[in-house]
Amino acid sequence: MAKIIVTYGVPADGFSLLAGHEIVIPPHGTAFSREQLIGLLPDADAVLACTALDREMIAAAKKLQLIVCYGAGYDAIDVAAATSHGIPVVNTPECVTRPTAEMAIALITSLARRLHELNALMHTRPPRELFGMGRRMGTSLDGSVLGVVGMGRIGGRVADFAHLMGMRVLYTARTSKPERDALGDTRVSLEDLMKNSDFITLHCPHTPQTEGMISREMIALMKPTAYLINTARGPVVDEDALIEALRAHRIAGAALDVFASEPDINPAFAALDNVLLTPHAGSNTLHARNEMARAASRRILDRLAGRIPQNLLNPEALAHEKA
């Protein structure tokens, strides 16, 4: 029987595949502290990492055979440390593609039609002041240009949804995407995308190369009528520069589901009425969470059976496997 640590109290139905193994999980909606994890990890065989795992924590995991990242992102895991200790790291990106794309489209639509503003007004103002044609008009998505920064799984799904609403798509990617070009999408430089898009949606990972990529200079290229949407990772955006642009109304607005220092956020965002804020809820549906647990369980079972698990991020770790 293997011991499996789940670092956060996520929906547990998906762990039924691990019946017969010991699963150590905190109460729903809570996380193990760093100190608790350091105490739990030494005799763990696998860990489902919903929170950060740093070098010291990984070094404490003397028996660990696998780290599974809960979702697509793995920037909170010290992959280099795991590799040096012979611990494979995998992620579960297939489970978050659709819900995160749905979230991005929901945010784009809310910005375009000013739904967050209208809802707040209907709750706080006399309705008679609000009804009437020509008041607080929104933007049509049909005919607008969507800029997708990072045309991977999620970016591609967002582009597919955008086509259904009549949007034209520009995108950035490290390599050409013939399948996207065949649909009429156009690969451009980041600078051209920032200049020519009405809605800019971010779907790139957080890496040393992408940190601060949406910089002051990039934001300055945006149209005054354009919106920025981030469901990727907070550090990809220069938040101070974005706050300045929003305060000065140099861009129309933004929708942010991720932040540079989450769970803390810059309080300046909450004081702005032209930014829509959500608490990293991109994949937060019950179906997606259970699918993530099932995918993680399958990877753990593969590893325990001596098979190479799906979505291995550091194959070089296999050369340093523990005896």
Coordinates of C-alpha atoms in Angstrom, one line a residue:
M1 CA 0.0 0.0 0.0
A2 CA 1.4 3.4 -1.1
K3 CA 1.1 6.6 0.9
I4 CA -0.1 9.5 -1.2
I5 CA -0.2 13.1 0.0
V6 CA -2.7 15.6 -1.5
T7 CA -1.6 19.1 -0.4
Y8 CA -5.0 20.7 -0.6
G9 CA -8.5 19.6 0.2
V10 CA -9.9 19.2 -3.3
P11 CA -13.0 17.2 -4.3
A12 CA -12.2 13.6 -3.5
D13 CA -14.5 11.6 -5.8
G14 CA -11.8 11.3 -8.4
F15 CA -9.5 9.5 -6.0
S16 CA -11.6 6.3 -6.2
L17 CA -9.0 4.8 -8.5
L18 CA -6.6 4.8 -5.6
A19 CA -8.7 2.5 -3.4
G20 CA -6.4 0.3 -1.3
H21 CA -3.8 3.0 -0.9
E22 CA -3.4 5.5 1.9
I23 CA -4.5 9.0 0.9
V24 CA -3.6 11.8 3.3
I25 CA -5.6 14.9 2.5
P26 CA -6.6 18.0 4.5
P27 CA -10.2 19.0 5.1
H28 CA -12.0 20.3 2.0
G29 CA -11.0 23.8 1.1
T30 CA -7.9 23.9 3.3
A31 CA -4.2 23.3 2.7
F32 CA -1.4 21.6 4.7
S33 CA 1.1 24.1 6.0
R34 CA 4.7 24.0 4.8
E35 CA 5.6 22.6 8.2
Q36 CA 3.0 19.9 8.0
L37 CA 4.1 18.9 4.6
I38 CA 7.8 18.6 5.7
G39 CA 6.5 16.3 8.4
L40 CA 4.4 14.2 6.0
L41 CA 6.7 13.9 3.0
P42 CA 9.5 11.7 4.4
D43 CA 7.4 8.5 4.0
A44 CA 5.2 9.5 1.1
D45 CA 5.4 7.6 -2.2
A46 CA 3.6 10.2 -4.3
V47 CA 2.3 13.7 -3.8
L48 CA -0.5 15.6 -5.7
A49 CA 0.8 19.1 -5.5
C50 CA -1.9 21.7 -5.4
T51 CA 0.4 24.1 -3.6
A52 CA 4.1 25.0 -3.8
L53 CA 6.9 22.4 -3.2
D54 CA 10.3 24.0 -2.7
R55 CA 13.8 22.5 -2.6
E56 CA 13.7 21.8 1.2
M57 CA 10.4 20.1 1.0
I58 CA 11.5 17.9 -1.9
A59 CA 14.7 17.0 -0.1
A60 CA 12.6 15.8 2.9
A61 CA 10.7 13.4 0.7
K62 CA 13.1 10.4 1.0
K63 CA 10.8 7.8 -0.6
L64 CA 9.0 10.0 -3.1
Q65 CA 8.5 8.4 -6.5
L66 CA 6.3 11.0 -8.2
I67 CA 5.1 14.6 -8.0
V68 CA 1.8 15.3 -9.8
C69 CA 1.0 18.9 -10.5
Y70 CA -2.7 19.6 -10.0
G71 CA -3.5 21.2 -13.4
A72 CA -1.3 22.5 -16.2
G73 CA 1.0 24.9 -14.4
Y74 CA 4.1 23.7 -12.6
D75 CA 5.9 27.0 -11.8
A76 CA 5.3 26.4 -8.0
I77 CA 7.3 23.2 -8.1
D78 CA 11.1 23.2 -7.9
V79 CA 11.4 20.9 -10.9
A80 CA 15.2 21.1 -10.9
A81 CA 15.4 20.0 -7.2
A82 CA 13.0 17.1 -8.0
T83 CA 15.2 16.1 -10.9
S84 CA 18.3 16.1 -8.8
H85 CA 16.6 13.8 -6.4
G86 CA 15.4 11.4 -9.1
I87 CA 11.7 12.3 -8.7
P88 CA 9.7 12.6 -11.9
V89 CA 7.2 15.5 -12.1
V90 CA 4.1 15.3 -14.3
N91 CA 1.1 17.6 -14.8
T92 CA -2.5 17.2 -15.9
P93 CA -3.1 19.8 -18.6
E94 CA -5.8 17.9 -20.5
C95 CA -8.3 18.5 -17.6
V96 CA -8.1 22.2 -17.5
T97 CA -8.3 23.1 -21.2
R98 CA -12.0 23.5 -21.6
P99 CA -12.9 25.1 -18.2
T100 CA -10.1 27.6 -18.4
A101 CA -11.1 28.5 -22.0
E102 CA -14.7 28.8 -20.9
M103 CA -13.5 31.2 -18.1
A104 CA -11.6 33.3 -20.6
I105 CA -14.6 33.6 -22.9
A106 CA -16.8 34.5 -19.9
L107 CA -14.5 37.3 -18.9
I108 CA -14.2 38.6 -22.5
T109 CA -18.0 38.6 -22.8
S110 CA -18.4 40.3 -19.4
L111 CA -16.0 43.0 -20.4
A112 CA -17.5 43.5 -23.9
R113 CA -21.1 43.8 -22.6
R114 CA -20.1 45.5 -19.2
L115 CA -22.0 42.8 -17.3
H116 CA -20.0 43.3 -14.1
E117 CA -20.8 47.0 -14.1
L118 CA -24.5 46.5 -15.0
N119 CA -25.0 43.9 -12.3
A120 CA -23.4 46.2 -9.6
L121 CA -25.6 49.1 -10.7
M122 CA -28.8 46.9 -10.6
H123 CA -27.9 46.0 -7.0
T124 CA -27.2 49.5 -5.9
R125 CA -29.2 52.0 -7.9
P126 CA -32.9 52.5 -8.6
P127 CA -33.7 50.5 -11.7
R128 CA -35.6 53.3 -13.3
E129 CA -32.3 55.2 -13.6
L130 CA -30.7 52.3 -15.6
F131 CA -33.3 51.2 -18.2
G132 CA -33.2 52.9 -21.6
M133 CA -31.5 52.6 -25.0
G134 CA -28.1 54.2 -25.5
R135 CA -27.0 53.9 -21.9
R136 CA -23.8 52.2 -20.9
M137 CA -23.4 50.5 -24.3
G138 CA -21.1 47.6 -24.7
T139 CA -18.9 46.3 -27.5
S140 CA -19.9 43.7 -30.1
L141 CA -17.7 40.6 -30.2
D142 CA -18.8 39.9 -33.8
G143 CA -16.2 41.6 -36.0
S144 CA -13.8 42.3 -33.1
V145 CA -10.2 41.2 -33.1
L146 CA -9.1 38.7 -30.5
G147 CA -5.3 38.5 -29.7
V148 CA -4.3 35.1 -28.2
V149 CA -0.9 35.2 -26.5
G150 CA 0.1 31.6 -26.5
M151 CA -1.7 29.4 -29.0
G152 CA -1.5 26.1 -27.0
R153 CA -4.3 23.9 -25.8
I154 CA -6.2 26.6 -24.0
G155 CA -5.4 29.3 -26.4
G156 CA -6.6 27.2 -29.3
R157 CA -9.9 26.4 -27.5
V158 CA -10.5 30.0 -26.8
A159 CA -9.9 30.8 -30.5
D160 CA -12.4 28.1 -31.4
F161 CA -15.0 29.7 -29.2
A162 CA -14.2 33.2 -30.6
H163 CA -14.8 32.0 -34.1
L164 CA -18.3 31.0 -33.2
M165 CA -18.9 34.6 -32.1
G166 CA -17.6 36.1 -35.3
M167 CA -14.2 37.3 -34.0
R168 CA -11.1 37.4 -36.0
V169 CA -8.0 35.9 -34.3
L170 CA -4.4 37.0 -34.2
Y171 CA -2.0 34.9 -32.2
T172 CA 1.6 34.5 -31.0
A173 CA 3.3 31.1 -30.7
R174 CA 6.9 29.8 -30.6
T175 CA 6.3 27.9 -33.8
S176 CA 3.9 28.2 -36.7
K177 CA 0.5 26.5 -36.3
P178 CA -0.7 25.4 -39.8
E179 CA -3.9 24.0 -38.3
R180 CA -4.7 27.5 -36.9
D181 CA -3.7 29.3 -40.1
A182 CA -6.1 27.0 -42.0
L183 CA -8.9 28.3 -39.9
G184 CA -8.0 31.9 -40.9
D185 CA -6.1 32.8 -37.7
T186 CA -2.9 34.9 -38.2
R187 CA 0.4 34.4 -36.4
V188 CA 1.9 37.8 -35.6
S189 CA 4.6 39.3 -33.4
L190 CA 3.6 40.3 -29.8
E191 CA 4.0 43.9 -30.7
D192 CA 1.6 43.6 -33.7
L193 CA -0.9 41.7 -31.6
M194 CA -0.9 44.3 -28.9
K195 CA -1.4 47.1 -31.4
N196 CA -4.2 45.5 -33.4
S197 CA -6.3 43.5 -31.0
D198 CA -9.6 44.6 -29.3
F199 CA -9.3 41.9 -26.7
I200 CA -6.0 40.4 -25.6
T201 CA -6.2 37.1 -23.8
L202 CA -3.1 35.5 -22.2
H203 CA -2.5 31.7 -22.3
C204 CA 1.3 31.3 -21.9
P205 CA 3.1 29.6 -19.0
H206 CA 5.1 31.5 -16.4
T207 CA 8.8 31.0 -17.3
P208 CA 11.9 33.2 -17.0
Q209 CA 11.3 34.2 -20.6
T210 CA 7.6 35.2 -20.1
E211 CA 7.9 36.9 -16.8
G212 CA 6.9 40.5 -17.2
M213 CA 6.3 39.9 -21.0
I214 CA 3.2 42.1 -20.9
S215 CA 5.4 45.1 -20.0
R216 CA 4.8 48.8 -19.8
E217 CA 6.0 49.1 -23.4
M218 CA 3.6 46.4 -24.5
I219 CA 0.6 47.9 -22.6
A220 CA 1.4 51.2 -24.2
L221 CA 0.8 49.7 -27.6
M222 CA -2.8 48.8 -26.8
K223 CA -5.7 50.6 -28.3
P224 CA -7.5 52.9 -25.9
T225 CA -10.6 50.8 -26.5
A226 CA -8.8 47.4 -25.9
Y227 CA -9.1 45.0 -23.0
L228 CA -6.6 42.7 -21.4
I229 CA -7.6 39.3 -20.0
N230 CA -5.3 37.1 -17.9
T231 CA -6.2 33.5 -17.0
A232 CA -2.6 32.3 -17.4
R233 CA -0.2 33.4 -14.7
G234 CA 0.1 36.7 -12.8
P235 CA 3.8 37.3 -13.2
V236 CA 3.5 37.4 -17.0
V237 CA 2.0 40.9 -16.6
D238 CA 3.8 44.0 -15.2
E239 CA 1.0 44.7 -12.7
D240 CA 2.2 48.2 -11.8
A241 CA 2.2 49.2 -15.4
L242 CA -1.3 47.8 -15.9
I243 CA -2.6 49.6 -12.8
E244 CA -1.2 52.9 -14.2
A245 CA -2.9 52.3 -17.6
L246 CA -6.2 51.4 -16.0
R247 CA -6.1 54.5 -13.7
A248 CA -5.4 56.8 -16.6
H249 CA -8.0 55.1 -18.8
R250 CA -5.3 54.5 -21.4
I251 CA -7.0 51.2 -22.1
A252 CA -10.6 50.3 -21.7
G253 CA -10.3 47.7 -19.0
A254 CA -9.0 44.3 -17.9
A255 CA -10.2 41.0 -16.4
L256 CA -7.8 39.2 -14.1
D257 CA -8.1 35.7 -12.8
V258 CA -4.5 35.4 -11.7
F259 CA -2.1 37.6 -9.8
A260 CA 1.6 38.0 -9.2
S261 CA 1.5 37.4 -5.5
E262 CA -1.7 35.4 -5.1
P263 CA -3.5 34.7 -2.8
D264 CA -2.6 38.3 -2.0
I265 CA -3.3 40.9 -4.7
N266 CA -2.3 44.5 -5.2
P267 CA -5.1 46.5 -3.4
A268 CA -5.0 49.1 -6.1
F269 CA -6.9 46.6 -8.4
A270 CA -9.8 46.5 -6.0
A271 CA -10.1 50.3 -6.1
L272 CA -10.5 50.4 -9.9
D273 CA -13.9 50.1 -11.5
N274 CA -12.6 49.2 -15.0
V275 CA -11.1 45.8 -13.9
L276 CA -13.0 42.6 -13.3
L277 CA -11.4 40.4 -10.7
T278 CA -11.8 36.7 -10.0
P279 CA -9.8 34.4 -7.5
H280 CA -7.9 32.0 -9.9
A281 CA -11.1 30.2 -10.7
G282 CA -10.3 29.2 -14.3
S283 CA -10.6 25.5 -13.8
N284 CA -12.8 25.7 -10.7
T285 CA -15.7 23.5 -11.7
L286 CA -16.7 20.3 -9.9
H287 CA -16.4 18.2 -13.1
A288 CA -12.9 19.6 -13.9
R289 CA -11.6 19.1 -10.3
N290 CA -12.8 15.4 -10.3
E291 CA -11.2 14.9 -13.7
M292 CA -8.0 16.3 -12.5
A293 CA -8.0 13.9 -9.5
R294 CA -8.7 11.0 -11.8
A295 CA -5.9 12.0 -14.2
A296 CA -3.5 12.4 -11.2
S297 CA -4.6 9.0 -9.9
R298 CA -3.8 7.3 -13.2
R299 CA -0.4 8.8 -13.3
I300 CA 0.3 7.7 -9.8
L301 CA -0.8 4.1 -10.5
D302 CA 1.4 4.1 -13.6
R303 CA 4.4 5.1 -11.6
L304 CA 3.7 2.7 -8.8
A305 CA 3.5 -0.1 -11.4
G306 CA 6.9 0.9 -12.9
R307 CA 5.5 2.6 -16.0
I308 CA 6.5 6.0 -17.2
P309 CA 3.5 8.3 -16.4
Q310 CA 1.9 10.6 -19.0
N311 CA 3.1 14.2 -19.3
L312 CA 6.5 13.7 -17.8
L313 CA 8.1 17.1 -17.4
N314 CA 11.6 16.0 -16.4
P315 CA 12.5 12.8 -18.2
E316 CA 16.1 13.3 -17.0
A317 CA 15.0 12.5 -13.5
L318 CA 14.7 8.9 -14.5
A319 CA 18.5 8.7 -14.8
H320 CA 18.7 9.7 -11.1
E321 CA 16.0 7.4 -9.8
K322 CA 16.2 6.3 -6.2
A323 CA 17.2 2.8 -5.5

